[in-house]
mmCIF file with all atom_site columns, C-alpha atoms in Angstrom:
data_model
loop_
_atom_site.group_PDB
_atom_site.id
_atom_site.type_symbol
_atom_site.label_atom_id
_atom_site.label_alt_id
_atom_site.label_comp_id
_atom_site.label_asym_id
_atom_site.label_entity_id
_atom_site.label_seq_id
_atom_site.pdbx_PDB_ins_code
_atom_site.Cartn_x
_atom_site.Cartn_y
_atom_site.Cartn_z
_atom_site.occupancy
_atom_site.B_iso_or_equiv
_atom_site.pdbx_formal_charge
_atom_site.auth_seq_id
_atom_site.auth_comp_id
_atom_site.auth_asym_id
_atom_site.auth_atom_id
_atom_site.pdbx_PDB_model_num
ATOM 1   C CA . MET A 1 1   ? 48.538 34.216  12.295 1.00 0.00 ? 23  MET A CA 1
ATOM 2   C CA . LYS A 1 2   ? 45.671 36.315  12.265 1.00 0.00 ? 24  LYS A CA 1
ATOM 3   C CA . LYS A 1 3   ? 44.108 33.595  10.130 1.00 0.00 ? 25  LYS A CA 1
ATOM 4   C CA . LEU A 1 4   ? 44.353 30.664  13.407 1.00 0.00 ? 26  LEU A CA 1
ATOM 5   C CA . LEU A 1 5   ? 43.607 32.524  15.572 1.00 0.00 ? 27  LEU A CA 1
ATOM 6   C CA . ALA A 1 6   ? 39.991 32.751  13.949 1.00 0.00 ? 28  ALA A CA 1
ATOM 7   C CA . LEU A 1 7   ? 39.371 30.218  12.891 1.00 0.00 ? 29  LEU A CA 1
ATOM 8   C CA . SER A 1 8   ? 40.369 28.892  17.398 1.00 0.00 ? 30  SER A CA 1
ATOM 9   C CA . ILE A 1 9   ? 37.858 31.280  17.927 1.00 0.00 ? 31  ILE A CA 1
ATOM 10  C CA . LEU A 1 10  ? 35.573 29.750  15.705 1.00 0.00 ? 32  LEU A CA 1
ATOM 11  C CA . ALA A 1 11  ? 35.893 26.425  17.526 1.00 0.00 ? 33  ALA A CA 1
ATOM 12  C CA . LEU A 1 12  ? 35.591 28.297  20.681 1.00 0.00 ? 34  LEU A CA 1
ATOM 13  C CA . PHE A 1 13  ? 32.371 29.235  19.920 1.00 0.00 ? 35  PHE A CA 1
ATOM 14  C CA . GLY A 1 14  ? 30.930 26.179  18.763 1.00 0.00 ? 36  GLY A CA 1
ATOM 15  C CA . ALA A 1 15  ? 32.620 24.343  21.463 1.00 0.00 ? 37  ALA A CA 1
ATOM 16  C CA . ALA A 1 16  ? 30.438 27.045  24.029 1.00 0.00 ? 38  ALA A CA 1
ATOM 17  C CA . ILE A 1 17  ? 27.128 26.317  21.798 1.00 0.00 ? 39  ILE A CA 1
ATOM 18  C CA . VAL A 1 18  ? 27.415 22.970  22.629 1.00 0.00 ? 40  VAL A CA 1
ATOM 19  C CA . ARG A 1 19  ? 27.021 23.240  25.909 1.00 0.00 ? 41  ARG A CA 1
ATOM 20  C CA . ALA A 1 20  ? 24.849 25.983  25.907 1.00 0.00 ? 42  ALA A CA 1
ATOM 21  C CA . GLU A 1 21  ? 20.724 25.312  27.686 1.00 0.00 ? 43  GLU A CA 1
ATOM 22  C CA . ALA A 1 22  ? 19.286 23.147  24.716 1.00 0.00 ? 44  ALA A CA 1
ATOM 23  C CA . SER A 1 23  ? 15.775 22.427  24.059 1.00 0.00 ? 45  SER A CA 1
ATOM 24  C CA . ARG A 1 24  ? 14.161 19.837  24.116 1.00 0.00 ? 46  ARG A CA 1
ATOM 25  C CA . ALA A 1 25  ? 14.023 20.087  19.887 1.00 0.00 ? 47  ALA A CA 1
ATOM 26  C CA . ASP A 1 26  ? 17.688 20.003  20.399 1.00 0.00 ? 48  ASP A CA 1
ATOM 27  C CA . LEU A 1 27  ? 17.894 16.956  22.104 1.00 0.00 ? 49  LEU A CA 1
ATOM 28  C CA . VAL A 1 28  ? 16.184 15.140  19.766 1.00 0.00 ? 50  VAL A CA 1
ATOM 29  C CA . ASP A 1 29  ? 18.588 16.014  17.180 1.00 0.00 ? 51  ASP A CA 1
ATOM 30  C CA . ARG A 1 30  ? 20.789 14.475  19.462 1.00 0.00 ? 52  ARG A CA 1
ATOM 31  C CA . VAL A 1 31  ? 19.361 11.113  20.071 1.00 0.00 ? 53  VAL A CA 1
ATOM 32  C CA . GLU A 1 32  ? 18.746 10.428  15.943 1.00 0.00 ? 54  GLU A CA 1
ATOM 33  C CA . THR A 1 33  ? 21.670 11.696  15.007 1.00 0.00 ? 55  THR A CA 1
ATOM 34  C CA . CYS A 1 34  ? 23.263 8.833   17.749 1.00 0.00 ? 56  CYS A CA 1
ATOM 35  C CA . GLU A 1 35  ? 20.730 6.324   16.153 1.00 0.00 ? 57  GLU A CA 1
ATOM 36  C CA . ALA A 1 36  ? 22.222 7.717   12.862 1.00 0.00 ? 58  ALA A CA 1
ATOM 37  C CA . ILE A 1 37  ? 25.782 6.864   13.649 1.00 0.00 ? 59  ILE A CA 1
ATOM 38  C CA . LEU A 1 38  ? 24.756 3.123   14.466 1.00 0.00 ? 60  LEU A CA 1
ATOM 39  C CA . GLN A 1 39  ? 23.005 2.810   11.239 1.00 0.00 ? 61  GLN A CA 1
ATOM 40  C CA . GLU A 1 40  ? 26.006 4.035   9.875  1.00 0.00 ? 62  GLU A CA 1
ATOM 41  C CA . PHE A 1 41  ? 28.365 2.232   12.063 1.00 0.00 ? 63  PHE A CA 1
ATOM 42  C CA . GLN A 1 42  ? 25.997 -1.139  10.451 1.00 0.00 ? 64  GLN A CA 1
ATOM 43  C CA . SER A 1 43  ? 25.782 -0.739  7.153  1.00 0.00 ? 65  SER A CA 1
ATOM 44  C CA . ARG A 1 44  ? 28.950 -0.595  6.967  1.00 0.00 ? 66  ARG A CA 1
ATOM 45  C CA . SER A 1 45  ? 31.464 -3.529  6.407  1.00 0.00 ? 67  SER A CA 1
ATOM 46  C CA . ASP A 1 46  ? 34.727 -1.516  7.563  1.00 0.00 ? 68  ASP A CA 1
ATOM 47  C CA . THR A 1 47  ? 33.065 -0.148  10.595 1.00 0.00 ? 69  THR A CA 1
ATOM 48  C CA . ALA A 1 48  ? 30.305 -2.903  11.301 1.00 0.00 ? 70  ALA A CA 1
ATOM 49  C CA . ILE A 1 49  ? 30.320 -4.439  15.170 1.00 0.00 ? 71  ILE A CA 1
ATOM 50  C CA . PRO A 1 50  ? 30.177 -8.077  14.722 1.00 0.00 ? 72  PRO A CA 1
ATOM 51  C CA . ALA A 1 51  ? 27.484 -10.018 16.236 1.00 0.00 ? 73  ALA A CA 1
ATOM 52  C CA . ALA A 1 52  ? 30.024 -11.948 18.385 1.00 0.00 ? 74  ALA A CA 1
ATOM 53  C CA . VAL A 1 53  ? 30.441 -8.384  20.495 1.00 0.00 ? 75  VAL A CA 1
ATOM 54  C CA . LEU A 1 54  ? 26.816 -7.673  20.007 1.00 0.00 ? 76  LEU A CA 1
ATOM 55  C CA . GLN A 1 55  ? 25.817 -10.498 21.841 1.00 0.00 ? 77  GLN A CA 1
ATOM 56  C CA . ARG A 1 56  ? 27.750 -9.647  24.997 1.00 0.00 ? 78  ARG A CA 1
ATOM 57  C CA . ALA A 1 57  ? 26.769 -5.787  25.233 1.00 0.00 ? 79  ALA A CA 1
ATOM 58  C CA . ARG A 1 58  ? 25.608 -4.927  28.332 1.00 0.00 ? 80  ARG A CA 1
ATOM 59  C CA . ALA A 1 59  ? 25.472 -1.260  27.358 1.00 0.00 ? 81  ALA A CA 1
ATOM 60  C CA . LEU A 1 60  ? 25.959 0.283   24.423 1.00 0.00 ? 82  LEU A CA 1
ATOM 61  C CA . ILE A 1 61  ? 27.253 4.312   24.136 1.00 0.00 ? 83  ILE A CA 1
ATOM 62  C CA . ILE A 1 62  ? 26.788 6.352   21.239 1.00 0.00 ? 84  ILE A CA 1
ATOM 63  C CA . VAL A 1 63  ? 29.030 9.112   21.235 1.00 0.00 ? 85  VAL A CA 1
ATOM 64  C CA . ASN A 1 64  ? 29.654 11.800  18.632 1.00 0.00 ? 86  ASN A CA 1
ATOM 65  C CA . GLN A 1 65  ? 32.471 14.242  19.413 1.00 0.00 ? 87  GLN A CA 1
ATOM 66  C CA . PHE A 1 66  ? 33.655 17.308  18.179 1.00 0.00 ? 88  PHE A CA 1
ATOM 67  C CA . LYS A 1 67  ? 37.116 18.635  17.792 1.00 0.00 ? 89  LYS A CA 1
ATOM 68  C CA . ALA A 1 68  ? 38.817 21.999  16.563 1.00 0.00 ? 90  ALA A CA 1
ATOM 69  C CA . GLY A 1 69  ? 41.058 24.590  16.759 1.00 0.00 ? 91  GLY A CA 1
ATOM 70  C CA . PHE A 1 70  ? 45.270 25.354  15.764 1.00 0.00 ? 92  PHE A CA 1
ATOM 71  C CA . LEU A 1 71  ? 45.663 27.266  19.006 1.00 0.00 ? 93  LEU A CA 1
ATOM 72  C CA . PHE A 1 72  ? 43.142 26.283  21.129 1.00 0.00 ? 94  PHE A CA 1
ATOM 73  C CA . GLY A 1 73  ? 42.637 22.494  20.921 1.00 0.00 ? 95  GLY A CA 1
ATOM 74  C CA . VAL A 1 74  ? 38.365 22.214  21.486 1.00 0.00 ? 96  VAL A CA 1
ATOM 75  C CA . LYS A 1 75  ? 37.260 18.407  21.695 1.00 0.00 ? 97  LYS A CA 1
ATOM 76  C CA . ASP A 1 76  ? 33.382 18.610  23.075 1.00 0.00 ? 98  ASP A CA 1
ATOM 77  C CA . GLY A 1 77  ? 29.984 16.042  22.552 1.00 0.00 ? 99  GLY A CA 1
ATOM 78  C CA . TYR A 1 78  ? 27.022 14.280  22.908 1.00 0.00 ? 100 TYR A CA 1
ATOM 79  C CA . GLY A 1 79  ? 26.240 11.077  23.402 1.00 0.00 ? 101 GLY A CA 1
ATOM 80  C CA . VAL A 1 80  ? 23.974 8.340   24.814 1.00 0.00 ? 102 VAL A CA 1
ATOM 81  C CA . ILE A 1 81  ? 24.070 5.150   26.628 1.00 0.00 ? 103 ILE A CA 1
ATOM 82  C CA . LEU A 1 82  ? 21.503 2.154   26.977 1.00 0.00 ? 104 LEU A CA 1
ATOM 83  C CA . VAL A 1 83  ? 21.762 -1.328  29.320 1.00 0.00 ? 105 VAL A CA 1
ATOM 84  C CA . LYS A 1 84  ? 20.362 -4.256  28.337 1.00 0.00 ? 106 LYS A CA 1
ATOM 85  C CA . LYS A 1 85  ? 18.172 -5.211  31.148 1.00 0.00 ? 107 LYS A CA 1
ATOM 86  C CA . PRO A 1 86  ? 17.877 -8.868  33.111 1.00 0.00 ? 108 PRO A CA 1
ATOM 87  C CA . SER A 1 87  ? 14.743 -9.621  30.663 1.00 0.00 ? 109 SER A CA 1
ATOM 88  C CA . GLY A 1 88  ? 16.571 -8.663  27.431 1.00 0.00 ? 110 GLY A CA 1
ATOM 89  C CA . ARG A 1 89  ? 15.039 -5.576  26.747 1.00 0.00 ? 111 ARG A CA 1
ATOM 90  C CA . TRP A 1 90  ? 17.392 -2.545  26.173 1.00 0.00 ? 112 TRP A CA 1
ATOM 91  C CA . SER A 1 91  ? 16.544 0.643   28.795 1.00 0.00 ? 113 SER A CA 1
ATOM 92  C CA . LEU A 1 92  ? 15.738 3.647   27.748 1.00 0.00 ? 114 LEU A CA 1
ATOM 93  C CA . PRO A 1 93  ? 18.711 6.232   25.722 1.00 0.00 ? 115 PRO A CA 1
ATOM 94  C CA . VAL A 1 94  ? 19.762 8.185   28.127 1.00 0.00 ? 116 VAL A CA 1
ATOM 95  C CA . LEU A 1 95  ? 21.976 11.366  27.018 1.00 0.00 ? 117 LEU A CA 1
ATOM 96  C CA . ILE A 1 96  ? 25.343 11.632  28.275 1.00 0.00 ? 118 ILE A CA 1
ATOM 97  C CA . SER A 1 97  ? 27.886 14.897  27.796 1.00 0.00 ? 119 SER A CA 1
ATOM 98  C CA . ALA A 1 98  ? 31.642 13.433  26.077 1.00 0.00 ? 120 ALA A CA 1
ATOM 99  C CA . GLY A 1 99  ? 35.097 15.371  26.399 1.00 0.00 ? 121 GLY A CA 1
ATOM 100 C CA . GLU A 1 100 ? 38.556 14.944  25.001 1.00 0.00 ? 122 GLU A CA 1
ATOM 101 C CA . ALA A 1 101 ? 38.533 12.713  22.577 1.00 0.00 ? 123 ALA A CA 1
ATOM 102 C CA . SER A 1 102 ? 42.470 11.798  21.347 1.00 0.00 ? 124 SER A CA 1
ATOM 103 C CA . LEU A 1 103 ? 42.016 8.990   19.153 1.00 0.00 ? 125 LEU A CA 1
ATOM 104 C CA . GLY A 1 104 ? 44.451 10.271  16.367 1.00 0.00 ? 126 GLY A CA 1
ATOM 105 C CA . LEU A 1 105 ? 42.891 13.224  15.760 1.00 0.00 ? 127 LEU A CA 1
ATOM 106 C CA . GLN A 1 106 ? 44.692 15.867  13.925 1.00 0.00 ? 128 GLN A CA 1
ATOM 107 C CA . ALA A 1 107 ? 44.898 20.010  14.485 1.00 0.00 ? 129 ALA A CA 1
ATOM 108 C CA . GLY A 1 108 ? 41.721 21.250  12.115 1.00 0.00 ? 130 GLY A CA 1
ATOM 109 C CA . ALA A 1 109 ? 38.053 20.378  12.648 1.00 0.00 ? 131 ALA A CA 1
ATOM 110 C CA . THR A 1 110 ? 37.385 16.704  13.143 1.00 0.00 ? 132 THR A CA 1
ATOM 111 C CA . ALA A 1 111 ? 33.468 15.145  14.158 1.00 0.00 ? 133 ALA A CA 1
ATOM 112 C CA . VAL A 1 112 ? 34.789 11.370  15.509 1.00 0.00 ? 134 VAL A CA 1
ATOM 113 C CA . GLU A 1 113 ? 31.780 9.142   15.565 1.00 0.00 ? 135 GLU A CA 1
ATOM 114 C CA . THR A 1 114 ? 32.291 6.523   18.335 1.00 0.00 ? 136 THR A CA 1
ATOM 115 C CA . VAL A 1 115 ? 30.359 3.374   19.494 1.00 0.00 ? 137 VAL A CA 1
ATOM 116 C CA . TYR A 1 116 ? 31.561 1.697   22.867 1.00 0.00 ? 138 TYR A CA 1
ATOM 117 C CA . VAL A 1 117 ? 30.487 -1.973  23.753 1.00 0.00 ? 139 VAL A CA 1
ATOM 118 C CA . ILE A 1 118 ? 30.224 -2.272  27.669 1.00 0.00 ? 140 ILE A CA 1
ATOM 119 C CA . THR A 1 119 ? 30.555 -5.917  28.027 1.00 0.00 ? 141 THR A CA 1
ATOM 120 C CA . ASP A 1 120 ? 29.938 -6.168  32.020 1.00 0.00 ? 142 ASP A CA 1
ATOM 121 C CA . GLU A 1 121 ? 26.903 -4.788  34.538 1.00 0.00 ? 143 GLU A CA 1
ATOM 122 C CA . ALA A 1 122 ? 29.572 -2.539  36.665 1.00 0.00 ? 144 ALA A CA 1
ATOM 123 C CA . THR A 1 123 ? 31.011 0.045   34.147 1.00 0.00 ? 145 THR A CA 1
ATOM 124 C CA . PRO A 1 124 ? 27.494 1.781   32.741 1.00 0.00 ? 146 PRO A CA 1
ATOM 125 C CA . ARG A 1 125 ? 27.150 2.088   37.107 1.00 0.00 ? 147 ARG A CA 1
ATOM 126 C CA . LEU A 1 126 ? 30.926 4.197   37.112 1.00 0.00 ? 148 LEU A CA 1
ATOM 127 C CA . LEU A 1 127 ? 28.697 6.881   35.210 1.00 0.00 ? 149 LEU A CA 1
ATOM 128 C CA . PHE A 1 128 ? 26.259 7.683   38.758 1.00 0.00 ? 150 PHE A CA 1
ATOM 129 C CA . ASN A 1 129 ? 29.280 9.040   39.933 1.00 0.00 ? 151 ASN A CA 1
ATOM 130 C CA . HIS A 1 130 ? 28.862 11.940  37.506 1.00 0.00 ? 152 HIS A CA 1
ATOM 131 C CA . ARG A 1 131 ? 31.788 11.226  35.907 1.00 0.00 ? 153 ARG A CA 1
ATOM 132 C CA . PHE A 1 132 ? 35.000 8.933   34.051 1.00 0.00 ? 154 PHE A CA 1
ATOM 133 C CA . ASN A 1 133 ? 37.612 8.080   31.926 1.00 0.00 ? 155 ASN A CA 1
ATOM 134 C CA . ILE A 1 134 ? 37.857 6.049   29.306 1.00 0.00 ? 156 ILE A CA 1
ATOM 135 C CA . GLY A 1 135 ? 40.715 3.185   29.493 1.00 0.00 ? 157 GLY A CA 1
ATOM 136 C CA . VAL A 1 136 ? 41.483 4.997   33.122 1.00 0.00 ? 158 VAL A CA 1
ATOM 137 C CA . ASP A 1 137 ? 38.154 3.812   35.409 1.00 0.00 ? 159 ASP A CA 1
ATOM 138 C CA . ALA A 1 138 ? 37.529 1.384   32.975 1.00 0.00 ? 160 ALA A CA 1
ATOM 139 C CA . LYS A 1 139 ? 40.369 -0.747  30.402 1.00 0.00 ? 161 LYS A CA 1
ATOM 140 C CA . ALA A 1 140 ? 38.816 -0.013  26.978 1.00 0.00 ? 162 ALA A CA 1
ATOM 141 C CA . ILE A 1 141 ? 39.998 -1.554  23.522 1.00 0.00 ? 163 ILE A CA 1
ATOM 142 C CA . ALA A 1 142 ? 39.428 -1.044  20.248 1.00 0.00 ? 164 ALA A CA 1
ATOM 143 C CA . GLY A 1 143 ? 37.064 -4.032  19.156 1.00 0.00 ? 165 GLY A CA 1
ATOM 144 C CA . PRO A 1 144 ? 37.417 -6.440  15.898 1.00 0.00 ? 166 PRO A CA 1
ATOM 145 C CA . LYS A 1 145 ? 35.480 -6.243  13.269 1.00 0.00 ? 167 LYS A CA 1
ATOM 146 C CA . GLY A 1 146 ? 34.127 -9.089  10.866 1.00 0.00 ? 168 GLY A CA 1
ATOM 147 C CA . ALA A 1 147 ? 36.448 -12.440 10.743 1.00 0.00 ? 169 ALA A CA 1
ATOM 148 C CA . GLU A 1 148 ? 38.649 -10.562 13.527 1.00 0.00 ? 170 GLU A CA 1
ATOM 149 C CA . VAL A 1 149 ? 36.765 -12.044 16.376 1.00 0.00 ? 171 VAL A CA 1
ATOM 150 C CA . GLU A 1 150 ? 37.350 -15.800 15.636 1.00 0.00 ? 172 GLU A CA 1
ATOM 151 C CA . ARG A 1 151 ? 41.457 -14.362 15.556 1.00 0.00 ? 173 ARG A CA 1
ATOM 152 C CA . TYR A 1 152 ? 40.442 -12.792 18.920 1.00 0.00 ? 174 TYR A CA 1
ATOM 153 C CA . ASN A 1 153 ? 39.829 -14.986 22.787 1.00 0.00 ? 175 ASN A CA 1
ATOM 154 C CA . ALA A 1 154 ? 37.451 -14.961 25.010 1.00 0.00 ? 176 ALA A CA 1
ATOM 155 C CA . GLU A 1 155 ? 39.049 -12.705 27.711 1.00 0.00 ? 177 GLU A CA 1
ATOM 156 C CA . ILE A 1 156 ? 39.664 -9.518  24.819 1.00 0.00 ? 178 ILE A CA 1
ATOM 157 C CA . LEU A 1 157 ? 35.966 -9.816  23.895 1.00 0.00 ? 179 LEU A CA 1
ATOM 158 C CA . ARG A 1 158 ? 35.119 -9.603  27.647 1.00 0.00 ? 180 ARG A CA 1
ATOM 159 C CA . THR A 1 159 ? 37.378 -6.329  28.621 1.00 0.00 ? 181 THR A CA 1
ATOM 160 C CA . PRO A 1 160 ? 35.002 -3.459  30.484 1.00 0.00 ? 182 PRO A CA 1
ATOM 161 C CA . MET A 1 161 ? 34.627 -1.578  27.340 1.00 0.00 ? 183 MET A CA 1
ATOM 162 C CA . LEU A 1 162 ? 35.158 -2.427  22.953 1.00 0.00 ? 184 LEU A CA 1
ATOM 163 C CA . VAL A 1 163 ? 35.532 0.375   21.012 1.00 0.00 ? 185 VAL A CA 1
ATOM 164 C CA . TYR A 1 164 ? 34.349 0.575   17.852 1.00 0.00 ? 186 TYR A CA 1
ATOM 165 C CA . THR A 1 165 ? 35.275 4.385   15.664 1.00 0.00 ? 187 THR A CA 1
ATOM 166 C CA . LYS A 1 166 ? 35.578 5.632   12.002 1.00 0.00 ? 188 LYS A CA 1
ATOM 167 C CA . VAL A 1 167 ? 38.951 7.395   12.811 1.00 0.00 ? 189 VAL A CA 1
ATOM 168 C CA . ALA A 1 168 ? 41.243 5.904   11.363 1.00 0.00 ? 190 ALA A CA 1
ATOM 169 C CA . GLY A 1 169 ? 44.643 3.537   12.286 1.00 0.00 ? 191 GLY A CA 1
ATOM 170 C CA . LEU A 1 170 ? 42.941 2.006   15.081 1.00 0.00 ? 192 LEU A CA 1
ATOM 171 C CA . TYR A 1 171 ? 43.815 -1.640  15.673 1.00 0.00 ? 193 TYR A CA 1
ATOM 172 C CA . ALA A 1 172 ? 42.372 -4.933  17.537 1.00 0.00 ? 194 ALA A CA 1
ATOM 173 C CA . GLY A 1 173 ? 43.497 -4.632  21.118 1.00 0.00 ? 195 GLY A CA 1
ATOM 174 C CA . ALA A 1 174 ? 44.980 -1.953  21.061 1.00 0.00 ? 196 ALA A CA 1
ATOM 175 C CA . THR A 1 175 ? 44.402 0.564   24.376 1.00 0.00 ? 197 THR A CA 1
ATOM 176 C CA . ILE A 1 176 ? 42.581 3.363   24.455 1.00 0.00 ? 198 ILE A CA 1
ATOM 177 C CA . LYS A 1 177 ? 42.422 6.136   26.379 1.00 0.00 ? 199 LYS A CA 1
ATOM 178 C CA . ALA A 1 178 ? 39.862 8.349   25.120 1.00 0.00 ? 200 ALA A CA 1
ATOM 179 C CA . GLY A 1 179 ? 38.414 11.256  27.792 1.00 0.00 ? 201 GLY A CA 1
ATOM 180 C CA . HIS A 1 180 ? 35.871 11.666  29.590 1.00 0.00 ? 202 HIS A CA 1
ATOM 181 C CA . LEU A 1 181 ? 32.160 10.856  29.984 1.00 0.00 ? 203 LEU A CA 1
ATOM 182 C CA . SER A 1 182 ? 29.594 12.301  31.996 1.00 0.00 ? 204 SER A CA 1
ATOM 183 C CA . ARG A 1 183 ? 26.115 12.115  33.341 1.00 0.00 ? 205 ARG A CA 1
ATOM 184 C CA . ASN A 1 184 ? 23.575 15.622  31.947 1.00 0.00 ? 206 ASN A CA 1
ATOM 185 C CA . ASP A 1 185 ? 20.874 14.778  34.059 1.00 0.00 ? 207 ASP A CA 1
ATOM 186 C CA . SER A 1 186 ? 19.588 18.554  33.420 1.00 0.00 ? 208 SER A CA 1
ATOM 187 C CA . ALA A 1 187 ? 19.098 17.114  29.434 1.00 0.00 ? 209 ALA A CA 1
ATOM 188 C CA . ASN A 1 188 ? 16.844 14.033  30.532 1.00 0.00 ? 210 ASN A CA 1
ATOM 189 C CA . PHE A 1 189 ? 14.503 16.255  32.915 1.00 0.00 ? 211 PHE A CA 1
ATOM 190 C CA . LEU A 1 190 ? 13.369 17.934  29.666 1.00 0.00 ? 212 LEU A CA 1
ATOM 191 C CA . LEU A 1 191 ? 14.575 14.927  26.980 1.00 0.00 ? 213 LEU A CA 1
ATOM 192 C CA . TYR A 1 192 ? 11.643 12.624  29.497 1.00 0.00 ? 214 TYR A CA 1
ATOM 193 C CA . ASN A 1 193 ? 10.021 15.403  31.123 1.00 0.00 ? 215 ASN A CA 1
ATOM 194 C CA . THR A 1 194 ? 10.676 13.857  34.857 1.00 0.00 ? 216 THR A CA 1
ATOM 195 C CA . ARG A 1 195 ? 12.756 14.285  37.696 1.00 0.00 ? 217 ARG A CA 1
ATOM 196 C CA . TYR A 1 196 ? 13.790 10.545  37.723 1.00 0.00 ? 218 TYR A CA 1
ATOM 197 C CA . THR A 1 197 ? 18.523 10.831  37.379 1.00 0.00 ? 219 THR A CA 1
ATOM 198 C CA . MET A 1 198 ? 20.170 8.132   35.629 1.00 0.00 ? 220 MET A CA 1
ATOM 199 C CA . PRO A 1 199 ? 20.349 5.019   37.717 1.00 0.00 ? 221 PRO A CA 1
ATOM 200 C CA . GLU A 1 200 ? 15.780 5.190   37.095 1.00 0.00 ? 222 GLU A CA 1
ATOM 201 C CA . LEU A 1 201 ? 15.763 5.808   33.418 1.00 0.00 ? 223 LEU A CA 1
ATOM 202 C CA . LEU A 1 202 ? 18.849 3.163   33.001 1.00 0.00 ? 224 LEU A CA 1
ATOM 203 C CA . TYR A 1 203 ? 17.394 0.744   35.781 1.00 0.00 ? 225 TYR A CA 1
ATOM 204 C CA . SER A 1 204 ? 13.636 0.942   36.242 1.00 0.00 ? 226 SER A CA 1
ATOM 205 C CA . ASP A 1 205 ? 10.457 1.086   34.039 1.00 0.00 ? 227 ASP A CA 1
ATOM 206 C CA . TRP A 1 206 ? 8.771  3.868   35.727 1.00 0.00 ? 228 TRP A CA 1
ATOM 207 C CA . VAL A 1 207 ? 9.044  5.582   32.763 1.00 0.00 ? 229 VAL A CA 1
ATOM 208 C CA . THR A 1 208 ? 7.524  5.080   29.501 1.00 0.00 ? 230 THR A CA 1
ATOM 209 C CA . PRO A 1 209 ? 9.577  5.428   26.130 1.00 0.00 ? 231 PRO A CA 1
ATOM 210 C CA . ALA A 1 210 ? 9.163  9.105   24.310 1.00 0.00 ? 232 ALA A CA 1
ATOM 211 C CA . ALA A 1 211 ? 8.141  8.688   20.533 1.00 0.00 ? 233 ALA A CA 1
ATOM 212 C CA . GLU A 1 212 ? 11.151 10.055  19.362 1.00 0.00 ? 234 GLU A CA 1
ATOM 213 C CA . VAL A 1 213 ? 13.948 7.924   20.872 1.00 0.00 ? 235 VAL A CA 1
ATOM 214 C CA . GLN A 1 214 ? 11.459 4.898   20.180 1.00 0.00 ? 236 GLN A CA 1
ATOM 215 C CA . PRO A 1 215 ? 13.368 4.609   17.202 1.00 0.00 ? 237 PRO A CA 1
ATOM 216 C CA . LEU A 1 216 ? 16.898 3.871   18.662 1.00 0.00 ? 238 LEU A CA 1
ATOM 217 C CA . ILE A 1 217 ? 15.879 1.704   21.466 1.00 0.00 ? 239 ILE A CA 1
ATOM 218 C CA . ALA A 1 218 ? 14.264 -1.025  18.502 1.00 0.00 ? 240 ALA A CA 1
ATOM 219 C CA . LEU A 1 219 ? 17.737 -0.450  16.513 1.00 0.00 ? 241 LEU A CA 1
ATOM 220 C CA . VAL A 1 220 ? 19.609 -1.979  19.187 1.00 0.00 ? 242 VAL A CA 1
ATOM 221 C CA . GLN A 1 221 ? 16.740 -4.847  20.449 1.00 0.00 ? 243 GLN A CA 1
ATOM 222 C CA . ARG A 1 222 ? 17.248 -5.956  16.266 1.00 0.00 ? 244 ARG A CA 1
ATOM 223 C CA . ILE A 1 223 ? 21.544 -5.882  16.593 1.00 0.00 ? 245 ILE A CA 1
ATOM 224 C CA . ALA A 1 224 ? 21.993 -6.998  20.033 1.00 0.00 ? 246 ALA A CA 1
ATOM 225 C CA . PRO A 1 225 ? 18.639 -9.100  21.161 1.00 0.00 ? 247 PRO A CA 1
#
């Protein structure tokens, strides 16, 4: 029992670190981690998002989440969102917060890496209200992989959120409820040295991309032109 309690306290401490005030270097690390997550997804045949799905993308959300603890379930994390503009160019990556992932996690410490392919224009704007619940405010299903795309009709591929995650046991078309995403304006103020908020950062050209975020933009532009 003492060991379980110690692990739970450690989990709570780790979650507190995620919520703590971050430095700009910490925020750059988050963007770079999200870039690495997407690169790894696309480098593996069992996790790669098919080109036919990426062609439908109007936004991408890349999330890194954590779960730890036995007596206390601690689920927390961060991510970025990018939107595809009418010109076909992708936006700045805008930092967001993520919580309460529940994609079949087991007790103990676990990391969950997820990419959400958003296929409509309205869903990204749900974050303007500060928070939305995946699978509740926007329908979300596990996205098809590889040759599976050919077996699914256009209606499924038009689901607002197609979910790709490294957690085993999800099958294409399964409905998913996976916690919430919320905007993080304070992090973006620091990362981009601006007072513009999420709507302006995503949909305007008023902020020049910082050098540290350009590799992620280039990667998304390459895989989802």
